Short mmCIF file of C-alpha atoms in Angstrom, two decimals:
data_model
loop_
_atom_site.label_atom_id
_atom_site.label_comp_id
_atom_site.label_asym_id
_atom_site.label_seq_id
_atom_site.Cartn_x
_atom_site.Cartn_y
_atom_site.Cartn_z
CA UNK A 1 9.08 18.90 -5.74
CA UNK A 2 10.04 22.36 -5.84
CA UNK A 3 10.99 24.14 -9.56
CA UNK A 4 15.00 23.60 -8.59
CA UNK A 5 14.02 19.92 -8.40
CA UNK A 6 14.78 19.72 -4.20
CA UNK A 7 11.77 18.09 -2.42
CA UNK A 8 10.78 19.95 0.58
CA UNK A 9 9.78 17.79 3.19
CA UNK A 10 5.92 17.51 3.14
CA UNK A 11 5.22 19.10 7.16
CA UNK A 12 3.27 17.91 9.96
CA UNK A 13 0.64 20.27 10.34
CA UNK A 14 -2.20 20.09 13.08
CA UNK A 15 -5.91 19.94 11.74
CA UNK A 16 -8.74 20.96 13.52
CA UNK A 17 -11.74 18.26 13.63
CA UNK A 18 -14.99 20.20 12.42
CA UNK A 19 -17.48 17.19 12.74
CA UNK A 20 -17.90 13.91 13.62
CA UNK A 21 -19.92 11.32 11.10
CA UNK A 22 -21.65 8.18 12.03
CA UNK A 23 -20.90 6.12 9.06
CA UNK A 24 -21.38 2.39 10.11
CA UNK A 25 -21.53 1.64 13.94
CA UNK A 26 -17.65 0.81 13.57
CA UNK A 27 -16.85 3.75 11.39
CA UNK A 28 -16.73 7.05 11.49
CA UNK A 29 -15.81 9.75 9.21
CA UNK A 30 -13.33 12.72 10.51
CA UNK A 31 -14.36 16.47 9.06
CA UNK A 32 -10.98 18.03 9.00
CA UNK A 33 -10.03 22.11 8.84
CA UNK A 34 -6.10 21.43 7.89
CA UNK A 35 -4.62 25.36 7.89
CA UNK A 36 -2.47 25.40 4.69
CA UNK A 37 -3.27 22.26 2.80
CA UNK A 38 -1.86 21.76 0.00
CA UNK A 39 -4.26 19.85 -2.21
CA UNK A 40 -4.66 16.09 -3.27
CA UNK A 41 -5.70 13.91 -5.52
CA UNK A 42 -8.53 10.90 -4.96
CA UNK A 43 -6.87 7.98 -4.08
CA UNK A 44 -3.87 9.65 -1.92
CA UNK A 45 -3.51 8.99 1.66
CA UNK A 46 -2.46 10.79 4.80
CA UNK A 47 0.00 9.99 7.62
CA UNK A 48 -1.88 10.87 11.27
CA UNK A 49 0.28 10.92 14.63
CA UNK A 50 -0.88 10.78 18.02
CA UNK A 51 1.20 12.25 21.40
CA UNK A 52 0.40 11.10 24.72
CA UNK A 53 1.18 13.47 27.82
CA UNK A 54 4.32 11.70 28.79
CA UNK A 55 5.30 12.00 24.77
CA UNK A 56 4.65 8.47 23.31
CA UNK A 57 4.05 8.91 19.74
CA UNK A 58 1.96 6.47 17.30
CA UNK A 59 1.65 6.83 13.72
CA UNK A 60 -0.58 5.73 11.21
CA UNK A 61 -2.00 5.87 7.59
CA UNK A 62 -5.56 7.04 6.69
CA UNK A 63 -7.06 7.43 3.33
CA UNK A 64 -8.56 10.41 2.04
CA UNK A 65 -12.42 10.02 1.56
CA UNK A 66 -12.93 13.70 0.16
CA UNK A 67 -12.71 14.75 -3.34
CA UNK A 68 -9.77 17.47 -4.36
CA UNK A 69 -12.31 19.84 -4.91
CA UNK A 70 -13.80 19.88 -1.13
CA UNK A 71 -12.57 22.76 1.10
CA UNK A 72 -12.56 19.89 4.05
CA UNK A 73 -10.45 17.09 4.36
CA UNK A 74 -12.19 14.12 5.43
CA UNK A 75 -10.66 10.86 7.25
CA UNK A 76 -13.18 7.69 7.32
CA UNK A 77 -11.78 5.75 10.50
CA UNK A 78 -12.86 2.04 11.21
CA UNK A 79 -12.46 1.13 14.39
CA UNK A 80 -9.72 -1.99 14.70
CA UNK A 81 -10.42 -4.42 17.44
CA UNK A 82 -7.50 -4.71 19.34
CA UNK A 83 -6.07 -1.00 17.38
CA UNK A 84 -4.06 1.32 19.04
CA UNK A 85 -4.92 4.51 17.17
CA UNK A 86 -8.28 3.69 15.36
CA UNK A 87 -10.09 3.67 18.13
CA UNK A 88 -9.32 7.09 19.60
CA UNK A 89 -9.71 8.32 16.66
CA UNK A 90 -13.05 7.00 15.98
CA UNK A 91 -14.49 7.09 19.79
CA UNK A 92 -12.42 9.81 21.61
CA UNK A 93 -11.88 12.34 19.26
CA UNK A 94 -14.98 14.93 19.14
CA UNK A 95 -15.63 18.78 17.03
CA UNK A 96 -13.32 21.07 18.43
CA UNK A 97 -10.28 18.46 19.25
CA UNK A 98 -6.66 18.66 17.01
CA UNK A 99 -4.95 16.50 15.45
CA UNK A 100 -1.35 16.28 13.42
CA UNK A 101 -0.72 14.63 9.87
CA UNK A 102 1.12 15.04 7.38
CA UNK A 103 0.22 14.78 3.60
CA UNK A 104 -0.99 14.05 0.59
CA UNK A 105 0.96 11.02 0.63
CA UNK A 106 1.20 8.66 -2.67
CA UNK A 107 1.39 8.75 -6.10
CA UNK A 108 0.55 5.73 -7.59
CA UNK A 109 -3.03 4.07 -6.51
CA UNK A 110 -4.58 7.88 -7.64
CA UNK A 111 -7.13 8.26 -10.47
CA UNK A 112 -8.58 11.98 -11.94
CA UNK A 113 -10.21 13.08 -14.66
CA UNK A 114 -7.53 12.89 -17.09
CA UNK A 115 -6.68 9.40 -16.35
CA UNK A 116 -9.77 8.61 -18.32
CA UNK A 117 -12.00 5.60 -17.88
CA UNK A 118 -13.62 3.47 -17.81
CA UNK A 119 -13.16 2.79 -14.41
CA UNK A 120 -13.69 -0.56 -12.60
CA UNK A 121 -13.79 -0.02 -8.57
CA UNK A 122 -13.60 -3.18 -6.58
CA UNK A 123 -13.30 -2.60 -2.82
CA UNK A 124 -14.12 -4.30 0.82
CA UNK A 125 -15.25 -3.08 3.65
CA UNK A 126 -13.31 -0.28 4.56
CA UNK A 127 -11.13 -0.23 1.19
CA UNK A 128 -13.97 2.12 -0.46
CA UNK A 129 -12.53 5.13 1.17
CA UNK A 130 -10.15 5.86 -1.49
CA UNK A 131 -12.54 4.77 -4.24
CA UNK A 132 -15.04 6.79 -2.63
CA UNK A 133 -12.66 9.60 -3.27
CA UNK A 134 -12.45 8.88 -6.65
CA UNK A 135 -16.18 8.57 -6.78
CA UNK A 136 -16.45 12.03 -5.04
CA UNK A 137 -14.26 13.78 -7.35
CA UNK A 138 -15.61 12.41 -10.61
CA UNK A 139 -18.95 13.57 -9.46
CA UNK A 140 -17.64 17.28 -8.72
CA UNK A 141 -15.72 17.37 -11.44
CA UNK A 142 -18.36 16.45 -14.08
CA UNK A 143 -21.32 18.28 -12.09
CA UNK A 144 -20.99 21.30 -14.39
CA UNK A 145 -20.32 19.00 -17.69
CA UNK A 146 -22.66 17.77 -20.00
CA UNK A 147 -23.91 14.14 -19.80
CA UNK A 148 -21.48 13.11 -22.51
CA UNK A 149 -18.58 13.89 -20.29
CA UNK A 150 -19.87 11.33 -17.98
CA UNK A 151 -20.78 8.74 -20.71
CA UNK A 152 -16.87 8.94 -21.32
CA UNK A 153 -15.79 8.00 -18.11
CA UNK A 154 -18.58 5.37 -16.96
CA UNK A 155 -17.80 3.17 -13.44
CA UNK A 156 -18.63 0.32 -12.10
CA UNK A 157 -18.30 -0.55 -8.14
CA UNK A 158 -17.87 -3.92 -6.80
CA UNK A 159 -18.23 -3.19 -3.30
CA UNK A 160 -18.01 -6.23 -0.75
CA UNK A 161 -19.60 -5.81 2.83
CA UNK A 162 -19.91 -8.55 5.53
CA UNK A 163 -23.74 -6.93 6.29
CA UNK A 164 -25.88 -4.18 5.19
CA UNK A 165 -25.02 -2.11 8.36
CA UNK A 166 -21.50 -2.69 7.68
CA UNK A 167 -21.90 -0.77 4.03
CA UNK A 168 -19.78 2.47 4.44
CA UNK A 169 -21.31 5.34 2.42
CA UNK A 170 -24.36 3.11 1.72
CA UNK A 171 -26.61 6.39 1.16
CA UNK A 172 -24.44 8.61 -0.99
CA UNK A 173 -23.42 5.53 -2.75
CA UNK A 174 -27.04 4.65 -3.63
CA UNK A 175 -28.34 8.64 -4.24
CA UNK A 176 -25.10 9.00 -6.43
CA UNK A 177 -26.32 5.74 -8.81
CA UNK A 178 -29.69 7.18 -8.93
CA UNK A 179 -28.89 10.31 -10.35
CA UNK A 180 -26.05 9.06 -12.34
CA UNK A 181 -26.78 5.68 -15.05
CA UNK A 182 -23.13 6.13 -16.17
CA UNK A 183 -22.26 4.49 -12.29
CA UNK A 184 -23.46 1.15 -11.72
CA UNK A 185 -23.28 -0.08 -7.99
CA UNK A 186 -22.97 -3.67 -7.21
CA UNK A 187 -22.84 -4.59 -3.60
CA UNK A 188 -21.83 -8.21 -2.21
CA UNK A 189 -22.98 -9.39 1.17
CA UNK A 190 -20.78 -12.07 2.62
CA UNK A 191 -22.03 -12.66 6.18
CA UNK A 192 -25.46 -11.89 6.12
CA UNK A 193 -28.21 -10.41 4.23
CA UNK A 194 -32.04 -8.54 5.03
CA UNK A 195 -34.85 -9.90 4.42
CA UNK A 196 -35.46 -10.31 0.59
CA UNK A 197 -32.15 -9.37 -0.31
CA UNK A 198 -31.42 -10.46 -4.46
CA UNK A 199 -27.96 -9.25 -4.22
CA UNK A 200 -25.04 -11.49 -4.05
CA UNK A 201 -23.73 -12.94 -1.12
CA UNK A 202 -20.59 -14.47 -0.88
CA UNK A 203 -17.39 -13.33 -1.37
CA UNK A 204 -16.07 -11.68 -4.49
CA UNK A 205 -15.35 -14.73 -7.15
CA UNK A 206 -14.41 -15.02 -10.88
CA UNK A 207 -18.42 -15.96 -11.69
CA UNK A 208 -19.35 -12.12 -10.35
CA UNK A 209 -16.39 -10.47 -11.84
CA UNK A 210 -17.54 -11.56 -15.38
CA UNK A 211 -20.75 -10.76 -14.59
CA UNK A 212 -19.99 -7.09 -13.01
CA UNK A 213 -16.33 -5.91 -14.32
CA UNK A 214 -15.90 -4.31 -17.61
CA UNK A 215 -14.38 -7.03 -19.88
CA UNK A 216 -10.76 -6.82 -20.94
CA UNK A 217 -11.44 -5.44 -24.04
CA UNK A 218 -12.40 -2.27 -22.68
CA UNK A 219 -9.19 -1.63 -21.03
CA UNK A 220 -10.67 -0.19 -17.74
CA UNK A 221 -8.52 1.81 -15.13
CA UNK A 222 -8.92 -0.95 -12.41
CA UNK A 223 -8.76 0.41 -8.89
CA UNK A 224 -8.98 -2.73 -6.08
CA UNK A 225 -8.84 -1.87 -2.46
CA UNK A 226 -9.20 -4.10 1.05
CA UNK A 227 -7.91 -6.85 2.71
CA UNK A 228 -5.12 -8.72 1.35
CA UNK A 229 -6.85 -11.49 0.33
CA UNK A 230 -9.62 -10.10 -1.47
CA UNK A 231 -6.95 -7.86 -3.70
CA UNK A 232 -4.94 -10.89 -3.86
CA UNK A 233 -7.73 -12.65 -5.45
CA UNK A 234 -9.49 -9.80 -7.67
CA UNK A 235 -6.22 -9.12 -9.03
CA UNK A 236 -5.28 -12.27 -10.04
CA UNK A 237 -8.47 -13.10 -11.37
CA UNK A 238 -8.96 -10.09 -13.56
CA UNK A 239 -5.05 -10.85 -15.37
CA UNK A 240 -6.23 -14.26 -15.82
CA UNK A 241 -9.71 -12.46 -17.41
CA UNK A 242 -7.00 -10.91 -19.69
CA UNK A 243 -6.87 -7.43 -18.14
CA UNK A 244 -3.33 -5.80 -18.61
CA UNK A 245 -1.63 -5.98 -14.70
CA UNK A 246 -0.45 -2.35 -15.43
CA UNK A 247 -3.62 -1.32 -15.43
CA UNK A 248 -4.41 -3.17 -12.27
CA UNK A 249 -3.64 -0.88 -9.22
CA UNK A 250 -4.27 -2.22 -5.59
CA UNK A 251 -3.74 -1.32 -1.99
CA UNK A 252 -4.10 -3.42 0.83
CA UNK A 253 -4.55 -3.40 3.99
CA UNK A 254 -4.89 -5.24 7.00
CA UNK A 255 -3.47 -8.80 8.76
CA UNK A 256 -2.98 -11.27 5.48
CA UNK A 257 -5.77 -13.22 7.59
CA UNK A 258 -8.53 -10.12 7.09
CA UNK A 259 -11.77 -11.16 5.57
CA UNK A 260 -14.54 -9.40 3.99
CA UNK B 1 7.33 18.87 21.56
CA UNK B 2 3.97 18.30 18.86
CA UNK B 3 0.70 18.99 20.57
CA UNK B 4 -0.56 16.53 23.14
CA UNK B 5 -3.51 14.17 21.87
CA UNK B 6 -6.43 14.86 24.40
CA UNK B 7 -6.87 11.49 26.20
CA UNK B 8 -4.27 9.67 24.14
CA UNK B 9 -2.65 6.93 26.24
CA UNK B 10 -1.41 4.85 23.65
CA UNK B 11 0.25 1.05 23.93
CA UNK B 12 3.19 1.18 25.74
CA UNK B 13 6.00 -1.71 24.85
CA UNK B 14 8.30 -3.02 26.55
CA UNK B 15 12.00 -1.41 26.72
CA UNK B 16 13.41 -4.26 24.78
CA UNK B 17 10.80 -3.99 22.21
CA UNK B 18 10.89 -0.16 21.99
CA UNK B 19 14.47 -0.22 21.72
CA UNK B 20 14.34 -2.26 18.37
CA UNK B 21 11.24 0.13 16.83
CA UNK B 22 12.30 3.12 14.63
CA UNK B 23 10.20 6.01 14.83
CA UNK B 24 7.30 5.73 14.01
CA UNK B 25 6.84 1.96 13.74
CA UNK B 26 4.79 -0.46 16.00
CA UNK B 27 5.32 -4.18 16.46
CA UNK B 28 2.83 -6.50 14.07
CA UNK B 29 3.16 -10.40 14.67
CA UNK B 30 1.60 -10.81 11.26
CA UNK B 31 2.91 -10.77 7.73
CA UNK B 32 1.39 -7.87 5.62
CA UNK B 33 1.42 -7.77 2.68
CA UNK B 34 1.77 -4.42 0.10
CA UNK B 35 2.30 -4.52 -3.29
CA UNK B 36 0.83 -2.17 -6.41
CA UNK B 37 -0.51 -4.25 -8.62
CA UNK B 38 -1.36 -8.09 -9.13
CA UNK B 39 1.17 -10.76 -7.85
CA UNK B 40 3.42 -11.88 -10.45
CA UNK B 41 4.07 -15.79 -11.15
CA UNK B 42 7.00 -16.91 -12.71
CA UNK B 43 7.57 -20.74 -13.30
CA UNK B 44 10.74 -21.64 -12.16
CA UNK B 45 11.81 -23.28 -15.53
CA UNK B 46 12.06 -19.74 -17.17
CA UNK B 47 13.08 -17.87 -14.02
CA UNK B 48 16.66 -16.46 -14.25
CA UNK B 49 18.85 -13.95 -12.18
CA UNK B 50 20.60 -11.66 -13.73
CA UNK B 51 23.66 -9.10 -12.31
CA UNK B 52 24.79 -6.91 -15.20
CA UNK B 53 27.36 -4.41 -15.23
CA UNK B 54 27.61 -1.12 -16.43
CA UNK B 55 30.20 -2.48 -18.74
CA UNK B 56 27.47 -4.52 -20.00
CA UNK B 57 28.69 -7.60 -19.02
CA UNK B 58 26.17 -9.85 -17.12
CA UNK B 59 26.65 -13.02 -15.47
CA UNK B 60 23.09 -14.91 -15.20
CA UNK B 61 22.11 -18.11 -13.64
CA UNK B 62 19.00 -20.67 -13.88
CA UNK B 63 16.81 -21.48 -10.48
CA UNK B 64 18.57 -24.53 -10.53
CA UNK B 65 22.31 -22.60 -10.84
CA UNK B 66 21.15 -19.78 -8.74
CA UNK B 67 19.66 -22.35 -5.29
CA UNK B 68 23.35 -24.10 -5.51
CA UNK B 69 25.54 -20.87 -5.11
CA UNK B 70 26.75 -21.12 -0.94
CA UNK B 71 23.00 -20.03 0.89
CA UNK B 72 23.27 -17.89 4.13
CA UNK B 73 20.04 -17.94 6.67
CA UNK B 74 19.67 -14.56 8.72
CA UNK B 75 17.47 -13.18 10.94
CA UNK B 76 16.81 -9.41 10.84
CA UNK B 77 13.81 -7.10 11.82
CA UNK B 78 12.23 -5.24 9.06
CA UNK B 79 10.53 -1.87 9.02
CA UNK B 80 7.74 -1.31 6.30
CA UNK B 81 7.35 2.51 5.71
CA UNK B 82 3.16 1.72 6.41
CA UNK B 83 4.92 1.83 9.69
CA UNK B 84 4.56 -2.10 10.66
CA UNK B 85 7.82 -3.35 11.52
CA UNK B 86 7.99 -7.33 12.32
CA UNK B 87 10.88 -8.70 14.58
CA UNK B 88 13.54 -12.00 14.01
CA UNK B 89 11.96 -12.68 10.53
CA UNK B 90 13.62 -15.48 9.08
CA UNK B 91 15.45 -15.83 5.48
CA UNK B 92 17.58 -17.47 3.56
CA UNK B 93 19.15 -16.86 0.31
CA UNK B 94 22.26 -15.84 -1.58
CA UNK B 95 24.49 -12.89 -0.24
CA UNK B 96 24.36 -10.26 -2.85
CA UNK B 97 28.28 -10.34 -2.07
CA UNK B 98 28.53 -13.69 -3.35
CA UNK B 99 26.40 -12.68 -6.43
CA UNK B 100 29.47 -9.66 -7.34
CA UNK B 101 32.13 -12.30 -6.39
CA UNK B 102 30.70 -14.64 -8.87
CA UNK B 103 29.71 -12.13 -11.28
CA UNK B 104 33.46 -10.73 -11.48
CA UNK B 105 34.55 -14.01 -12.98
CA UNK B 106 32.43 -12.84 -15.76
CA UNK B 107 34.03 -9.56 -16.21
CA UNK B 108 31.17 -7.30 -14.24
CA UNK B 109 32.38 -4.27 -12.26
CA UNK B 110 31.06 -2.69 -9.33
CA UNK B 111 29.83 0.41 -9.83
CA UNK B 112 28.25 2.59 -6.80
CA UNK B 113 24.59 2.23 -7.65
CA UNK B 114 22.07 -0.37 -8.06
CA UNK B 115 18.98 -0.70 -9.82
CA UNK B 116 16.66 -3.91 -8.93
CA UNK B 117 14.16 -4.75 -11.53
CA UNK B 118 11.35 -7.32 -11.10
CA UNK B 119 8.77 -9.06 -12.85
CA UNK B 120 5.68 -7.17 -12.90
CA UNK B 121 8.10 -3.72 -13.57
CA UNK B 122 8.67 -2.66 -10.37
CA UNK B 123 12.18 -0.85 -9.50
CA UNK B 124 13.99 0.40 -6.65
CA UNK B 125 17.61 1.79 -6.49
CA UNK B 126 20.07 1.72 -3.70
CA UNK B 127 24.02 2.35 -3.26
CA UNK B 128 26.06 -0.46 -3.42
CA UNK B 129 27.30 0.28 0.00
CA UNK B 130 24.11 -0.83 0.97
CA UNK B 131 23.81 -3.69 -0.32
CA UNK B 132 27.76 -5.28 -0.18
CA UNK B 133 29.74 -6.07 2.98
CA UNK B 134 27.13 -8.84 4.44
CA UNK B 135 23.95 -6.51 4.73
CA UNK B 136 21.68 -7.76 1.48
CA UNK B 137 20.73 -11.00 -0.26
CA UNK B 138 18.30 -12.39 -2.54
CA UNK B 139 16.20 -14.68 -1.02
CA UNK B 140 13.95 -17.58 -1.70
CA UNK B 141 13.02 -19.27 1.46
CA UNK B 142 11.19 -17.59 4.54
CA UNK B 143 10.78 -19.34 7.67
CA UNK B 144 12.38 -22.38 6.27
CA UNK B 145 10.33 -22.98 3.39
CA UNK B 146 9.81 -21.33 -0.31
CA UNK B 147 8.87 -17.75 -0.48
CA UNK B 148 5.07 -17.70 -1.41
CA UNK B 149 4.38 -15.39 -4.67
CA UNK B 150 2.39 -12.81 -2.43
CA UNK B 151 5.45 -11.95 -0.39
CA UNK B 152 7.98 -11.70 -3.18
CA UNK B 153 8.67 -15.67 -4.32
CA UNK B 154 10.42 -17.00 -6.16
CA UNK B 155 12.81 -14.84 -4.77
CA UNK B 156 12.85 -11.02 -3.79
CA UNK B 157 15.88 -8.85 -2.74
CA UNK B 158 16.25 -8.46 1.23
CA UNK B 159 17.89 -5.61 2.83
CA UNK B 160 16.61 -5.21 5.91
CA UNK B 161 18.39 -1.82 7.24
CA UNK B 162 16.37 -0.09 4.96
CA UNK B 163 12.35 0.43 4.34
CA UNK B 164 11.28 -2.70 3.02
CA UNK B 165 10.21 -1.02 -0.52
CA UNK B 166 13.53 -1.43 -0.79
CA UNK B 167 13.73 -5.30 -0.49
CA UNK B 168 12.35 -5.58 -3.97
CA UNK B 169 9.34 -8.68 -4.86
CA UNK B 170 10.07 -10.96 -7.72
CA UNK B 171 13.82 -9.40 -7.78
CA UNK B 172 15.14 -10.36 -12.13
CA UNK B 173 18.05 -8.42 -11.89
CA UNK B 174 20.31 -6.24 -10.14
CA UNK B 175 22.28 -3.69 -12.72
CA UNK B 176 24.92 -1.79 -11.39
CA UNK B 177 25.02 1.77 -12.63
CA UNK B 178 27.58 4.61 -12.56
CA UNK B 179 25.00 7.05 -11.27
CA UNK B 180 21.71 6.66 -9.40
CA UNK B 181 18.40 7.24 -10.75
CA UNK B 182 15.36 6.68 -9.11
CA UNK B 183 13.23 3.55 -8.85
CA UNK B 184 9.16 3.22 -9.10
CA UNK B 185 7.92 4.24 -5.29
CA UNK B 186 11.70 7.00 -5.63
CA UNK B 187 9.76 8.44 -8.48
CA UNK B 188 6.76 8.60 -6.58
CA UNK B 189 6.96 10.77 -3.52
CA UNK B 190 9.23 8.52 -1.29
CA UNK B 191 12.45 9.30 0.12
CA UNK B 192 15.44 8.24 -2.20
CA UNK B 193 17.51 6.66 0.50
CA UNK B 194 14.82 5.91 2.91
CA UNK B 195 16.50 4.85 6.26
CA UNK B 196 13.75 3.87 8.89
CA UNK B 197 16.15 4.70 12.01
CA UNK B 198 16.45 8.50 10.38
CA UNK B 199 12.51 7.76 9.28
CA UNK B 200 12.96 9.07 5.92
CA UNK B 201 9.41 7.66 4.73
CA UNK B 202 8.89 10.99 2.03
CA UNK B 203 10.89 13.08 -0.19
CA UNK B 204 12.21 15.76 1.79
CA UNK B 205 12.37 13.41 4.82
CA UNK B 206 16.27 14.60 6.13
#
């Protein structure tokens, strides 16, 4: 909104891809220059649109995977079978190439500092890309800040993967737990596990939520992202755990058949 | 014309299915579904509907009063602004027409705005225009049989000309208001009017 209260109409504007990342062998993560950005917050997604030669357009929505506070904007892309634009943007699209969208875009599924914690993260598969944001940008936020600031907003990740190669941001996620015992990472495995794995393995249930979530009591910021019916099912669970469903924010994704 | 996508080809349609696609949109045979928080879930022995004036006046009905008012089916396409669109989806329910014709008996009003509230405290506004002469209903059955909870059940508003934010989940009550104030995603960066053939998806959208 501008200060007479008009919206101006948030512009197409064509980013320049800086690098490519390898993230899982079906995802990859776009490194974006975007002239004239105008900022974001974690959680906030972007609208991308494609032109053929013959001018056939396609449209779709990414999440953001980079904190606020990074002078990139990074897209984490998993490649659909059967997707139109996923996989040119994960296969075709190489350093150098453009590409239009249009952003920040949403309001609502977006956590910062100030929202306060703690924070309860529950994603699958590639539904950690906002949450990763979130992740990001509490990390860069609070790098400067005394360990008390991160002893006020503690997190906890539920993160649901079909395999261990399938784990998006399995590195940073670990190296960011290790330096950081406010953030406690819990992965689930649902398809198949390595060798000697003590994880869990099966699909997100009420047993592992009240082992893992914050209990109600604490009043967490809840932040559930993936397939329908894995938000379907967290969400209900957790208001039948007694969590308030304001607090409950999801966004899904994917045929209502998707399973992680 | 925007900049040409190196070695974009893209999935063509066909003309008949191009010709029904705003801008923007692509075809999905599936059912998504978006919401922003938990599903909501009503019994049916507390549910009521409620149309309230800005007089004040409100006529309300049970489930049981509400499923005997005259049903229409119709078949529409819808358009969600995550850019899915899904073709000839199936519905039936009570014309929001009917709802005003009844309501007047009870002394409500029209007035040119509308406000639908649901059960988990989601909003959305529209004119009444837009939702009077045949083109919006509340509706409880999809595909002949009840509306599950995930896609709006027991009964959401439907109007299918615009973005299906619009078509409000767990619809309690439509109030009729003498001027228009925004509803929850209205509030929230998206487009106030949001009409998927102009593709106004964002504020500032024209």
């Amino acid at each position: 909104m501008s200060p007479d209260g008009t919206a101006s109409r948030i512009a197409w504007r064509l980013a320049t891809v800086i690098d490519v990342v390898l993230e899982t062998p079906r995802t990859r993560t776009l490194v974006l220059d975007v002239p004239g950005w105008p900022g974001h917050r974690a959680g906030q997604h972007v609208d991308v649109r494609l032109t053929a030669d013959d001018g056939y357009q396609a449209e779709r929505s990414y999440s953001i995977a980079s904190p606020p506070e990074d002078t990139r904007l990074s897209l984490t892309v998993e490649q659909l079978k059967d997707g139109e634009v996923s996989p040119y943007l994960s296969e075709a699209l190489h350093a150098g190439d453009t590409l239009e969208l249009r952003g920040p875009i949403g309001g609502y599924f977006v956590w910062d500092i100030p929202t306060g914690g703690p924070l309860l993260l529950v994603g699958g598969g590639s539904g950690i890309v906002p949450l990763m944001a979130m992740l990001r940008h509490r990390d860069a936020a609070l790098a400067s800040a005394g360990a008390g600031a991160r002893e006020k907003l503690p997190v906890r990740l539920l993160y649901s993967s079909r395999r261990w190669d399938e784990v998006i941001y399995r590195d940073e996620l670990t190296s960011l737990a290790e330096k950081d015992l406010t953030l406690q990472v819990t992965h689930t495995l649902t398809r198949e596990q390595p060798e000697g794995w003590a994880g869990f393995r099966r699909r997100i249930d009420r047993a592992m939520l009240e082992q893992v979530a914050w209990p109600a009591s604490e009043q967490p910021r809840v932040f559930i992202c993936g397939p329908t019916p894995l938000v379907e099912s967290v969400a209900s669970t957790l208001v039948e755990l007694g969590h308030q469903p304001a607090l409950v924010k999801t966004e899904r994704f994917g045929p209502t058949g998707g399973a992680v | 014309m925007p900049p040409v996508s190196r070695g974009f080809r893209g999935r063509r349609q066909s003309a008949d299915t191009a010709s029904r696609l705003p801008p923007g949109q692509y075809e999905t045979r599936d059912f998504p579904v978006l919401s922003a928080g938990p599903t909501p879930r009503t019994s049916l022995t507390t549910w009521d509907f409620a149309l309230r004036g800005a007089n004040g006046q409100t006529a309300r009905w049970t489930w049981d009063e509400f499923t005997a008012l005259p049903r229409q089916t119709t078949t529409k396409d819808i358009h969600c602004v995550t850019k899915w669109s899904k073709f000839d989806t199936v519905w039936e329910g009570i014309s929001v027409d009917t709802l005003l014709s009844e309501a007047a008996a009870k002394g409500v009003v029209p007035s040119p705005f509308v406000l639908a509230t649901c059960d988990g405290g989601y909003t959305t506004n529209v004119p009444l225009a837009d939702v009077t002469g045949g083109k919006a209903w509340v509706a409880f059955m999809y595909n002949g049989a009840p509306l599950p909870a995930e896609h709006g059940g027991p009964a959401r508003l439907l109007v299918p000309h615009l973005y299906f934010w619009k078509s409000a989940k767990w619809v309690r009550e439509l109030r009729l208001m003498e001027s228009d104030a925004p509803g929850f995603w209205e509030s929230l960066g998206y487009h106030n009017y949001g009409d998927p053939w102009r593709e106004q998806r964002y504020s500032g959208d024209e």
